[in-house]
Each structure stands twice: as structure tokens, then as C-alpha cells.
Coordinates of N, CA and C in Angstrom, one line a residue:
M1 N -111.8 87.4 53.2 CA -110.9 86.1 52.9 C -110.2 85.8 53.2
R2 N -109.0 85.0 54.0 CA -107.4 85.2 54.1 C -106.7 83.9 53.3
L3 N -106.1 83.7 52.7 CA -105.0 82.1 52.1 C -103.7 82.4 53.1
Q4 N -103.8 81.4 53.8 CA -102.3 81.4 55.2 C -101.2 80.4 53.9
S5 N -101.4 80.4 52.9 CA -100.9 79.3 52.4 C -101.2 79.0 50.4
P6 N -99.4 79.3 50.1 CA -99.8 78.9 48.2 C -101.2 77.5 48.0
G7 N -100.3 77.0 48.9 CA -100.8 75.6 48.4 C -102.6 76.1 47.9
L8 N -102.5 76.5 49.1 CA -104.9 76.9 48.7 C -104.8 77.1 47.3
L9 N -103.6 78.0 46.9 CA -104.2 79.1 46.1 C -104.0 77.9 44.3
L10 N -103.0 77.4 44.3 CA -103.2 76.2 43.6 C -104.3 75.9 43.2
L11 N -105.5 75.5 43.9 CA -106.4 74.4 44.0 C -107.2 75.8 43.4
L12 N -107.3 77.2 43.5 CA -108.0 78.1 43.0 C -107.3 77.9 41.7
L13 N -106.6 77.9 41.1 CA -106.3 77.7 39.8 C -106.4 76.6 38.6
S14 N -106.8 75.1 39.5 CA -106.9 74.5 38.3 C -108.4 74.7 37.8
G15 N -109.2 75.8 38.5 CA -110.5 75.6 37.8 C -111.1 77.2 37.2
L16 N -110.0 77.7 37.3 CA -109.9 79.2 36.9 C -109.1 79.5 35.1
R17 N -110.0 80.2 34.3 CA -109.2 80.8 33.5 C -109.7 81.5 32.6
A18 N -108.2 82.7 32.4 CA -108.2 83.7 31.4 C -107.3 83.7 30.6
G19 N -107.7 85.1 29.7 CA -106.9 85.5 28.8 C -105.7 85.4 29.1
V20 N -104.5 84.4 27.9 CA -103.1 84.9 28.3 C -102.9 85.8 28.1
R21 N -101.6 86.7 28.1 CA -100.3 87.6 27.2 C -99.2 86.6 27.7
G22 N -98.4 87.0 26.4 CA -97.1 86.2 26.5 C -95.9 87.0 26.0
E23 N -94.8 86.8 26.5 CA -93.6 88.0 26.4 C -92.1 86.5 26.4
D24 N -91.3 86.9 25.4 CA -89.6 86.6 25.0 C -89.1 87.3 25.7
V25 N -88.4 87.0 26.9 CA -87.0 87.7 27.3 C -86.2 87.6 27.2
R26 N -84.6 88.3 26.7 CA -83.2 87.9 27.2 C -82.4 88.2 27.8
A27 N -81.4 87.5 28.8 CA -80.6 87.8 29.2 C -79.2 87.1 29.6
L28 N -78.3 87.5 30.3 CA -77.4 87.4 30.3 C -77.0 86.2 31.7
V29 N -76.4 85.6 31.7 CA -75.7 84.8 32.9 C -75.0 85.5 33.6
G30 N -75.2 85.9 35.1 CA -74.6 86.4 36.0 C -75.7 87.5 36.1
S31 N -76.5 88.3 35.0 CA -77.3 89.4 35.4 C -78.6 89.4 36.0
D32 N -78.9 90.5 36.4 CA -80.2 90.6 36.6 C -81.5 90.8 35.3
V33 N -82.4 90.6 35.6 CA -83.5 90.7 34.8 C -85.4 91.2 34.9
L34 N -86.0 92.0 34.5 CA -86.9 91.7 34.7 C -88.3 91.3 34.2
L35 N -89.0 90.7 34.9 CA -90.0 89.9 33.8 C -90.8 90.6 34.2
R36 N -91.7 91.6 32.9 CA -93.0 92.3 33.4 C -94.7 91.3 33.0
C37 N -95.0 91.5 35.1 CA -96.4 91.3 34.6 C -97.5 92.9 34.8
L38 N -97.8 93.9 33.8 CA -98.5 94.4 34.6 C -99.8 94.4 34.4
C39 N -101.2 95.4 35.3 CA -102.1 95.8 34.5 C -102.6 96.7 33.8
P40 N -103.2 96.1 32.7 CA -103.1 97.2 31.4 C -104.3 98.4 31.3
E41 N -104.8 98.8 32.4 CA -105.6 99.6 32.9 C -104.8 100.5 34.6
E42 N -104.9 101.3 34.7 CA -104.5 102.4 35.6 C -104.9 102.7 37.0
R43 N -104.7 102.2 37.5 CA -105.5 101.9 38.7 C -104.7 101.5 40.7
R44 N -105.0 101.6 41.5 CA -104.5 101.9 42.7 C -105.1 100.2 42.8
F45 N -104.3 99.7 43.8 CA -105.0 98.5 44.4 C -104.5 98.0 45.9
D46 N -105.5 97.7 46.7 CA -105.2 97.4 48.2 C -104.3 95.9 48.2
L47 N -103.3 96.0 49.0 CA -102.9 94.8 49.0 C -103.9 93.5 49.8
N48 N -104.7 93.6 50.6 CA -105.2 93.5 51.5 C -106.2 92.5 50.3
E49 N -106.1 92.9 49.3 CA -107.5 92.0 47.9 C -106.4 91.4 47.2
L50 N -105.1 91.4 47.7 CA -104.6 90.8 46.1 C -103.8 89.1 46.3
F51 N -104.3 88.5 45.8 CA -103.1 87.2 45.0 C -102.2 87.1 44.6
V52 N -100.5 87.3 44.4 CA -99.9 87.4 43.2 C -99.0 85.7 43.5
Y53 N -98.6 85.4 42.3 CA -98.1 84.1 42.2 C -97.1 84.0 40.9
W54 N -96.0 83.3 40.9 CA -95.3 83.0 40.0 C -95.1 81.9 40.2
Q55 N -95.1 81.1 38.6 CA -95.0 79.9 38.8 C -93.7 79.1 37.2
I56 N -93.2 77.5 38.0 CA -92.5 77.8 37.0 C -92.9 76.0 36.7
S57 N -92.7 75.3 35.4 CA -93.2 74.2 35.6 C -92.0 73.2 35.6
V58 N -92.0 72.1 36.2 CA -90.8 71.4 36.4 C -91.2 70.3 36.3
A59 N -90.8 69.2 35.4 CA -91.0 68.0 35.2 C -92.6 68.1 35.1
G60 N -93.2 68.4 34.2 CA -94.5 69.0 34.5 C -95.5 68.6 35.5
K61 N -94.6 69.6 36.0 CA -95.7 69.8 37.3 C -95.3 71.5 38.5
E62 N -96.1 71.9 38.1 CA -96.4 73.9 38.4 C -95.4 73.9 40.0
E63 N -94.7 74.4 40.1 CA -94.1 74.7 41.6 C -93.8 76.3 41.6
I64 N -93.8 76.9 42.9 CA -93.8 78.5 42.7 C -92.8 78.8 43.0
V65 N -92.6 79.9 42.4 CA -91.1 80.5 42.1 C -91.4 81.6 43.5
T66 N -92.3 82.5 43.3 CA -92.5 83.5 45.2 C -94.4 83.7 45.0
F67 N -94.3 84.1 45.9 CA -95.9 84.6 46.0 C -95.9 85.5 46.8
Y68 N -97.2 86.4 46.8 CA -98.0 87.4 47.6 C -99.1 87.4 47.8
L69 N -99.7 86.1 49.6 CA -101.1 86.9 49.8 C -101.3 87.9 50.7
S70 N -102.8 88.0 50.5 CA -103.1 89.5 51.0 C -103.1 88.8 52.5
G71 N -102.5 90.2 53.3 CA -103.1 89.8 54.8 C -100.8 89.6 55.4
N72 N -100.2 89.6 54.2 CA -98.7 89.3 54.8 C -98.2 90.9 54.4
S73 N -97.2 91.0 55.1 CA -96.5 91.8 55.1 C -95.2 92.0 53.8
S74 N -94.7 91.1 53.1 CA -93.8 90.5 52.6 C -94.0 89.4 51.6
A75 N -93.3 89.1 50.3 CA -93.9 88.1 50.0 C -92.3 87.0 50.3
G76 N -93.1 86.0 49.7 CA -92.7 84.4 49.9 C -91.8 83.4 48.6
H77 N -91.2 82.3 49.4 CA -90.8 81.9 48.5 C -91.2 80.5 48.4
H78 N -91.0 79.8 48.0 CA -91.4 77.7 48.0 C -89.9 77.1 46.8
N79 N -89.9 78.0 46.2 CA -88.6 77.0 45.7 C -86.9 77.8 46.4
N80 N -86.1 76.8 46.1 CA -85.1 77.4 46.8 C -84.3 77.9 46.0
Q81 N -84.2 77.6 45.1 CA -83.4 77.9 43.9 C -83.7 79.1 43.2
Y82 N -85.3 79.8 44.0 CA -85.5 80.9 43.6 C -85.0 82.1 45.0
K83 N -84.9 81.6 46.0 CA -84.9 82.0 47.5 C -83.3 83.7 47.4
D84 N -83.7 84.7 47.6 CA -83.3 85.4 48.0 C -82.6 86.0 46.3
R85 N -83.4 85.1 45.7 CA -83.2 85.7 44.2 C -84.1 86.5 43.5
A86 N -85.6 86.1 43.5 CA -86.3 86.6 43.0 C -87.1 87.5 43.8
Q87 N -88.2 88.8 43.5 CA -87.9 89.8 43.9 C -89.4 90.7 43.3
L88 N -90.8 90.4 44.5 CA -91.3 91.3 44.3 C -91.9 92.7 44.7
S89 N -92.3 93.8 44.4 CA -92.1 94.7 45.5 C -93.5 95.4 45.1
L90 N -93.8 95.7 47.0 CA -95.3 95.9 46.9 C -95.7 97.5 46.8
D91 N -95.0 97.8 46.5 CA -94.8 98.9 46.4 C -95.4 99.2 44.5
S92 N -94.6 98.6 43.9 CA -94.6 98.8 42.4 C -96.4 97.8 42.7
M93 N -96.7 96.7 43.0 CA -98.1 96.2 43.2 C -99.2 97.0 43.4
R94 N -99.1 97.7 44.4 CA -99.9 99.0 44.5 C -100.5 99.6 43.7
R95 N -99.5 99.9 42.4 CA -99.7 100.6 41.2 C -99.7 99.7 39.7
G96 N -99.9 98.4 40.4 CA -100.6 97.2 38.8 C -99.8 97.4 38.4
D97 N -98.7 96.6 39.0 CA -97.0 96.2 38.6 C -96.9 95.3 39.3
F98 N -96.8 94.0 39.1 CA -96.3 93.0 39.5 C -95.4 92.3 39.2
S99 N -94.6 92.1 38.5 CA -93.1 92.2 37.9 C -92.3 91.6 38.9
L100 N -91.6 90.2 38.6 CA -90.6 89.5 38.8 C -89.2 89.8 38.4
R101 N -88.1 90.7 39.5 CA -86.8 90.7 39.4 C -86.7 89.9 39.6
L102 N -85.7 88.8 38.9 CA -84.6 87.8 39.3 C -83.2 87.9 39.5
H103 N -82.5 87.8 40.2 CA -80.6 88.5 40.7 C -80.5 87.3 39.7
N104 N -79.0 87.8 39.1 CA -78.0 86.4 38.8 C -78.5 85.3 38.3
I105 N -78.8 85.8 37.2 CA -79.6 84.7 36.2 C -78.6 83.6 36.1
T106 N -78.9 82.4 36.0 CA -78.3 81.1 35.3 C -79.1 80.3 34.5
P107 N -77.8 79.4 33.8 CA -79.1 78.4 32.8 C -80.1 77.6 33.3
Q108 N -79.5 78.0 34.6 CA -81.4 76.9 34.5 C -82.2 77.9 34.3
D109 N -82.7 78.6 34.5 CA -83.6 79.9 34.5 C -84.5 79.8 33.1
E110 N -83.4 79.3 32.4 CA -84.3 79.1 31.1 C -85.4 78.6 30.9
Q111 N -86.8 79.3 31.2 CA -87.9 78.4 31.1 C -89.3 79.5 31.0
K112 N -90.4 79.2 30.5 CA -91.3 80.2 31.5 C -91.9 79.7 32.4
F113 N -92.3 81.5 32.8 CA -92.8 81.6 34.0 C -94.1 82.3 33.7
K114 N -94.8 81.9 34.5 CA -96.2 81.9 34.6 C -96.3 83.1 36.0
C115 N -97.7 84.6 35.6 CA -97.8 85.5 36.6 C -99.2 85.3 36.8
L116 N -99.7 85.1 37.8 CA -101.6 84.8 38.3 C -101.8 86.4 38.9
V117 N -102.6 86.8 38.5 CA -102.8 88.0 39.9 C -104.1 87.7 40.1
F118 N -104.7 87.7 41.3 CA -106.2 87.7 41.5 C -106.8 88.8 42.6
L119 N -108.1 89.2 42.3 CA -108.2 90.5 43.1 C -110.1 90.0 43.8
N120 N -109.8 89.1 45.6 CA -110.8 89.4 45.7 C -111.5 87.5 45.2
L121 N -110.2 86.7 45.0 CA -110.2 85.3 44.8 C -110.2 85.9 42.9
K122 N -110.6 87.0 42.6 CA -111.2 86.5 40.6 C -109.7 86.4 39.8
K123 N -109.9 85.9 39.0 CA -108.2 86.0 38.5 C -108.2 87.2 37.5
I124 N -107.3 88.4 37.3 CA -107.7 89.6 36.7 C -106.4 89.8 35.4
L125 N -105.7 88.8 35.7 CA -104.1 89.0 35.5 C -103.4 87.4 34.6
H126 N -103.2 87.1 34.1 CA -102.5 85.6 33.9 C -101.1 86.5 32.3
V127 N -100.4 86.2 32.5 CA -98.8 86.7 31.7 C -97.5 86.0 32.0
E128 N -97.8 85.6 30.6 CA -96.4 84.3 30.4 C -95.1 84.9 29.8
V129 N -94.1 84.6 30.6 CA -92.9 85.1 30.2 C -92.0 83.8 29.9
A130 N -91.5 84.1 28.7 CA -90.6 83.1 28.1 C -89.3 83.8 28.2
L131 N -87.8 82.9 29.5 CA -86.9 83.3 29.2 C -85.9 82.7 28.9
H132 N -85.1 83.8 28.2 CA -84.0 82.8 26.9 C -82.5 84.3 27.5
V133 N -81.7 82.9 28.1 CA -80.4 82.6 28.7 C -79.8 82.4 27.7
A134 N -78.8 83.5 28.1 CA -76.7 83.0 27.2 C -76.1 83.7 27.8
A135 N -75.2 83.6 27.3 CA -73.5 83.7 27.8 C -72.5 83.9 26.5
N136 N -71.6 85.0 26.6 CA -70.8 84.8 26.1 C -69.9 84.2 25.5
Y137 N -69.0 83.5 24.4 CA -68.4 82.3 24.3 C -66.9 83.1 24.4
S138 N -65.6 82.4 24.6 CA -64.9 82.9 24.8 C -64.1 83.1 23.7
M139 N -62.8 84.4 23.5 CA -62.4 84.2 22.0 C -62.2 83.1 21.3
P140 N -62.2 82.4 20.4 CA -62.0 81.3 20.0 C -60.2 80.9 19.7
V141 N -59.6 80.0 20.4 CA -57.7 79.8 20.6 C -57.7 78.8 19.3
V142 N -57.0 79.0 18.5 CA -56.9 77.6 17.1 C -55.5 77.3 17.3
S143 N -55.0 76.5 17.6 CA -53.3 75.4 17.8 C -53.2 75.1 16.7
T144 N -51.9 75.7 15.9 CA -51.9 75.6 14.3 C -51.0 73.7 15.1
P145 N -50.7 72.9 14.0 CA -50.1 72.2 13.5 C -48.3 72.7 13.7
G146 N -47.5 71.5 14.4 CA -46.1 71.6 14.0 C -45.2 71.1 13.6
D147 N -43.8 70.6 13.4 CA -43.3 70.0 11.6 C -44.0 68.7 12.2
T148 N -45.1 68.6 11.0 CA -46.3 67.5 10.0 C -45.3 66.6 9.3
P149 N -44.7 65.5 9.5 CA -44.2 64.6 8.0 C -44.6 64.9 6.6
Q150 N -44.3 65.0 5.7 CA -44.6 64.7 4.6 C -45.3 63.8 4.3
G151 N -46.4 63.8 3.4 CA -47.7 63.3 3.6 C -48.6 62.3 4.7
Q152 N -49.0 63.8 5.4 CA -49.9 63.8 6.8 C -50.6 65.0 6.9
D153 N -52.0 64.8 7.0 CA -53.0 65.6 7.5 C -52.4 66.6 8.3
L154 N -53.0 68.6 8.3 CA -52.3 69.5 8.7 C -53.5 68.9 9.8
T155 N -53.2 69.9 11.5 CA -54.8 69.2 12.6 C -54.6 70.5 13.0
F156 N -55.8 71.0 12.8 CA -55.5 71.8 13.3 C -57.0 72.2 14.8
T157 N -56.6 72.3 15.8 CA -57.9 72.6 17.0 C -58.2 73.6 17.7
C158 N -59.3 74.2 17.6 CA -59.9 75.3 18.2 C -60.9 74.6 19.6
T159 N -61.0 76.0 20.3 CA -61.2 75.7 21.6 C -61.7 77.0 22.4
S160 N -62.9 76.8 22.8 CA -63.7 77.9 23.3 C -65.1 77.6 24.4
T161 N -64.5 78.3 25.5 CA -65.5 77.8 26.7 C -66.7 79.1 27.0
D162 N -67.2 78.7 27.8 CA -68.6 79.4 28.8 C -69.3 79.7 27.7
G163 N -69.8 79.1 27.4 CA -70.6 79.9 26.2 C -72.3 79.2 26.9
Y164 N -73.4 79.7 25.8 CA -74.8 79.8 26.3 C -75.6 80.4 25.6
P165 N -76.5 79.9 24.4 CA -76.5 77.9 24.4 C -75.7 77.4 23.7
R166 N -76.2 76.2 23.4 CA -75.2 75.3 22.6 C -74.5 75.6 21.3
P167 N -73.6 76.3 20.9 CA -72.8 76.6 19.8 C -73.4 75.7 18.9
N168 N -72.4 77.3 17.8 CA -72.7 75.8 16.1 C -70.8 76.9 15.5
V169 N -70.3 75.6 15.5 CA -68.8 76.0 14.6 C -68.5 75.4 13.4
Y170 N -67.8 75.8 12.4 CA -67.6 76.3 11.5 C -66.0 76.8 11.4
W171 N -65.9 76.1 10.4 CA -64.9 76.5 9.4 C -64.5 77.0 8.3
I172 N -63.2 78.0 8.0 CA -63.5 78.7 7.2 C -62.7 78.7 6.2
N173 N -62.1 78.7 5.6 CA -61.1 78.5 4.6 C -60.4 80.3 3.9
R174 N -59.7 80.9 4.7 CA -59.9 82.1 4.6 C -59.4 82.7 3.6
T175 N -58.7 81.6 2.5 CA -58.8 82.6 1.1 C -60.0 82.8 0.3
D176 N -60.6 82.0 0.3 CA -61.7 82.6 -0.6 C -62.8 83.1 0.8
N177 N -63.0 82.8 2.2 CA -63.9 82.8 3.2 C -65.3 81.7 2.9
S178 N -64.9 80.7 2.4 CA -65.5 79.4 1.6 C -65.8 78.5 3.4
L179 N -66.6 78.0 3.3 CA -67.2 77.3 4.3 C -66.3 75.9 4.2
L180 N -65.6 75.2 4.9 CA -64.7 73.7 5.0 C -66.1 72.9 5.2
D181 N -65.5 71.6 4.4 CA -66.6 70.3 4.4 C -66.9 70.1 6.1
P182 N -68.1 70.0 6.9 CA -68.2 69.7 7.9 C -67.6 68.4 7.9
A183 N -67.8 67.5 7.5 CA -66.8 66.2 7.3 C -65.8 66.1 7.7
L184 N -64.6 67.2 7.9 CA -63.3 67.4 7.9 C -63.3 67.9 9.2
Q185 N -64.3 68.7 10.3 CA -63.9 68.3 11.6 C -64.4 67.7 12.8
N186 N -64.0 67.2 13.5 CA -65.0 66.5 14.8 C -64.9 67.9 16.2
S187 N -66.2 67.9 16.1 CA -66.5 68.4 17.5 C -67.0 68.3 19.0
T188 N -66.5 69.0 19.6 CA -67.0 68.0 20.8 C -67.7 69.6 21.8
V189 N -69.1 69.4 22.5 CA -69.3 70.6 23.1 C -70.1 69.5 24.4
T190 N -69.2 70.6 25.8 CA -69.7 69.3 26.8 C -70.4 71.0 28.0
L191 N -70.9 70.6 28.6 CA -71.5 71.0 29.7 C -70.1 71.2 30.7
N192 N -69.9 72.4 31.1 CA -69.1 71.9 32.6 C -69.3 72.6 33.9
A193 N -69.1 72.7 35.0 CA -69.6 73.0 36.1 C -70.5 74.0 36.2
R194 N -70.5 74.9 35.4 CA -71.1 76.3 36.0 C -72.1 75.9 35.1
G195 N -72.7 75.3 34.4 CA -74.3 74.4 32.9 C -73.9 75.6 31.9
L196 N -72.4 76.2 31.9 CA -72.0 76.6 30.9 C -71.4 75.3 29.3
Y197 N -71.1 75.5 28.1 CA -70.6 75.1 27.0 C -69.5 75.3 27.1
D198 N -68.9 74.3 26.6 CA -67.4 74.1 26.3 C -66.9 73.6 24.8
V199 N -66.0 74.3 24.3 CA -66.6 73.0 22.6 C -65.2 72.9 22.2
V200 N -64.5 71.9 22.1 CA -63.3 71.8 21.0 C -63.4 71.2 19.9
S201 N -62.7 71.7 18.8 CA -63.3 71.4 17.8 C -61.4 70.9 16.9
V202 N -61.7 70.3 16.4 CA -60.5 69.5 15.0 C -60.7 68.9 13.7
L203 N -60.1 70.1 13.2 CA -59.7 70.0 12.1 C -59.1 69.5 11.3
R204 N -59.0 68.8 10.4 CA -57.7 67.7 9.7 C -58.2 67.9 8.1
I205 N -56.8 68.5 7.0 CA -57.0 68.9 6.1 C -55.5 68.8 5.7
R206 N -56.3 68.2 4.2 CA -54.6 68.1 3.8 C -53.5 69.0 3.0
R207 N -52.4 68.7 3.7 CA -51.4 69.5 3.2 C -51.0 70.7 2.5
A208 N -51.3 71.5 2.8 CA -50.9 72.6 1.3 C -49.9 74.0 1.8
P209 N -49.6 74.6 0.4 CA -48.7 75.8 1.1 C -49.6 77.1 1.4
N210 N -49.1 77.5 2.2 CA -50.2 78.9 3.0 C -51.4 78.7 3.3
V211 N -51.6 77.7 4.4 CA -52.6 77.5 4.7 C -53.0 77.8 5.7
D212 N -54.2 79.1 5.4 CA -55.3 80.0 6.4 C -56.7 79.5 6.7
V213 N -56.9 78.7 7.3 CA -57.7 78.9 8.3 C -58.9 79.6 9.4
G214 N -59.7 79.8 8.8 CA -60.1 80.2 10.2 C -61.3 79.3 10.8
C215 N -61.6 79.6 12.4 CA -62.9 78.9 13.4 C -63.6 79.9 14.0
C216 N -65.5 79.7 13.7 CA -66.3 80.7 14.0 C -66.7 79.5 14.9
I217 N -67.1 80.3 16.0 CA -68.2 80.2 17.0 C -69.0 80.9 17.1
E218 N -70.6 80.3 17.0 CA -71.8 81.1 16.3 C -72.6 81.2 17.6
N219 N -73.0 82.1 18.3 CA -74.0 82.0 19.4 C -74.9 82.4 19.2
V220 N -76.2 81.6 18.4 CA -77.4 82.0 17.6 C -78.0 83.4 18.3
L221 N -77.9 82.9 19.8 CA -79.5 83.7 20.3 C -78.4 84.9 20.4
L222 N -77.6 85.3 20.7 CA -76.7 86.8 21.2 C -76.2 87.2 19.2
L223 N -76.7 86.2 18.3 CA -76.0 87.0 16.8 C -74.8 87.1 16.8
Q224 N -74.0 85.9 17.6 CA -72.4 86.6 17.7 C -72.2 85.9 17.0
N225 N -70.8 86.2 16.3 CA -69.5 85.1 15.4 C -68.7 85.5 15.9
L226 N -67.8 84.4 16.3 CA -66.6 84.9 17.2 C -65.7 84.0 16.1
T227 N -64.9 84.7 15.5 CA -63.6 84.1 14.5 C -62.4 84.2 14.4
V228 N -61.6 83.8 14.3 CA -60.0 83.4 14.6 C -59.3 83.2 13.2
S229 N -57.9 83.6 13.3 CA -57.8 83.0 11.9 C -56.6 81.7 12.5
S230 N -56.4 80.5 12.1 CA -54.8 79.7 12.2 C -53.8 80.9 12.0
Q231 N -53.3 81.5 11.0 CA -52.4 82.0 10.7 C -52.0 84.0 11.5
T232 N -52.8 84.2 11.7 CA -53.0 85.2 13.1 C -53.3 84.9 14.5
G233 N -53.8 84.1 14.1 CA -54.4 84.3 16.0 C -55.3 85.7 16.1
K234 N -55.3 86.2 15.4 CA -56.4 87.9 14.9 C -58.2 87.3 15.2
V235 N -58.7 88.7 15.5 CA -59.9 88.6 15.2 C -60.1 89.3 13.8
P236 N -60.9 88.6 12.5 CA -60.5 89.2 11.0 C -62.7 89.5 11.0
D237 N -63.9 89.1 12.2 CA -64.6 88.8 11.7 C -65.2 88.6 13.0
P238 N -65.4 89.9 14.3 CA -65.8 89.5 15.4 C -68.0 89.7 15.5
G239 N -68.2 89.9 14.9 CA -69.6 89.4 14.5 C -70.3 90.7 15.8
L240 N -71.1 90.0 15.9 CA -71.9 91.1 16.5 C -71.4 90.5 18.0
R241 N -71.8 91.1 19.3 CA -71.6 90.7 20.7 C -72.6 92.0 21.7
P242 N -73.1 91.6 22.6 CA -74.7 92.3 23.5 C -73.4 93.4 24.0
A243 N -74.2 94.4 24.3 CA -73.9 95.5 25.0 C -73.2 96.0 26.2

């Protein structure tokens, strides 16, 4: 039996259940990533007996990312967002590797992908891969106050751009490396045209001699802390960055 439309496969899915295996994957914006979907048994497959189907959930509805229907010479696409970005390998599928390669990762790709494989209309594999997307923030830039009149607070501004996911922002007293009261800062985080986050944080503190504060931008997903001192503008504590 040959199915000529992936829509017919959707009808099959509603009544079939099987054990689900899951995995979490991390990828940087602009990179390529492999979402694994492997048959646990070593065997060869006849492509004429296979139906391979990758899907995502959009607004509560299942949408096709890419698919392979038996009898076709290549994989197809239903979602224009993944046209020319989602790739299946016919040679790999013959060996039981139904993994999906995604090119040029964007923040919009952060979601759960489902791989379903049918052999002669019987579901033999169901894998769910949660893709977590990240992007490095730019090195923070701290603007220091100019000639501030006596009796007025000092104002420092910290900016960092093009990161993902949403950052945590901290101001640090560099004399003892203690965290300053969050009530002293006002941070604004916005999404830019690329779907990445820009942050501007303003700190107001009382005037004191030899003030040295640091601005820290934390990317939790990348275990990354970028810290710049107001006095030197250098990076005393770069934290962890991905290779």
C-alpha cells in the first residue's frame, strides 16, 4: 500500500500508540544540528516499506516539518519555514537512521520535534527531541557617568545585544564582589529583528569615592557570564563560553 499524501499519514497517527523515547539537544543560532532518531536494532530497511515523518506542534496543531513516503525518491516538505533547511538521508534510512538535519538554526526552531517511523503501516519508532536554541551575547559595554554635580546619584548604563535566551542581568560591587540591590537597577530586554534579545540596564547609586561596579550578563543555557568593570572596561570574569 502506498500513501501519496502526508495528510493520510496524519490520519494513521491518531489511532496508533507506541513507546516514546526522548532527548534534549542544544544548538547555537546560525549553526546546523542533527536531531537523532535511530532504530535500536541493527537492520537494513527497504525504502518501499517505510513512512518517515517529522512534525512539530504549532498553536496546538501538529505540522509536518519533512516526510518520506514509500515509493518516493526523495523527502518532501510541508512547512515553508523548513524548506531547504530540513534534510533526511535516504542512505541513512536504509540503515535505520532516520535523523533530521536542520540547517541555519533560528530562535523559532526552539520546540519539540517528533520523529515517527512506520514499517508497512506499523509504527516501529517514536522519538521526541526537544531543541533548545542559544546565542552568545555581545560583550557588555558600560557607560560611566560624566561630571555629576555633588549630591546627585551616579548613573551607569550597560548594554549587550544579540543573545538568546532572555538574559539575567546583575550589577556587582567590584570592591568586594557582592551583588548590588536589584532595586537600584532598571533593565529593559527587547527582541530585535533577528529574534534575538538586546538588553539595556541602568544602575543608579549614591556618589562615593573610587566607585567600581561591574555589569554581568548571564546566559543560563550556555552557562555563560560576561562581566565588565566600569573602571577598566575589561573582562575580569568571562565565565564559560561554548567552543
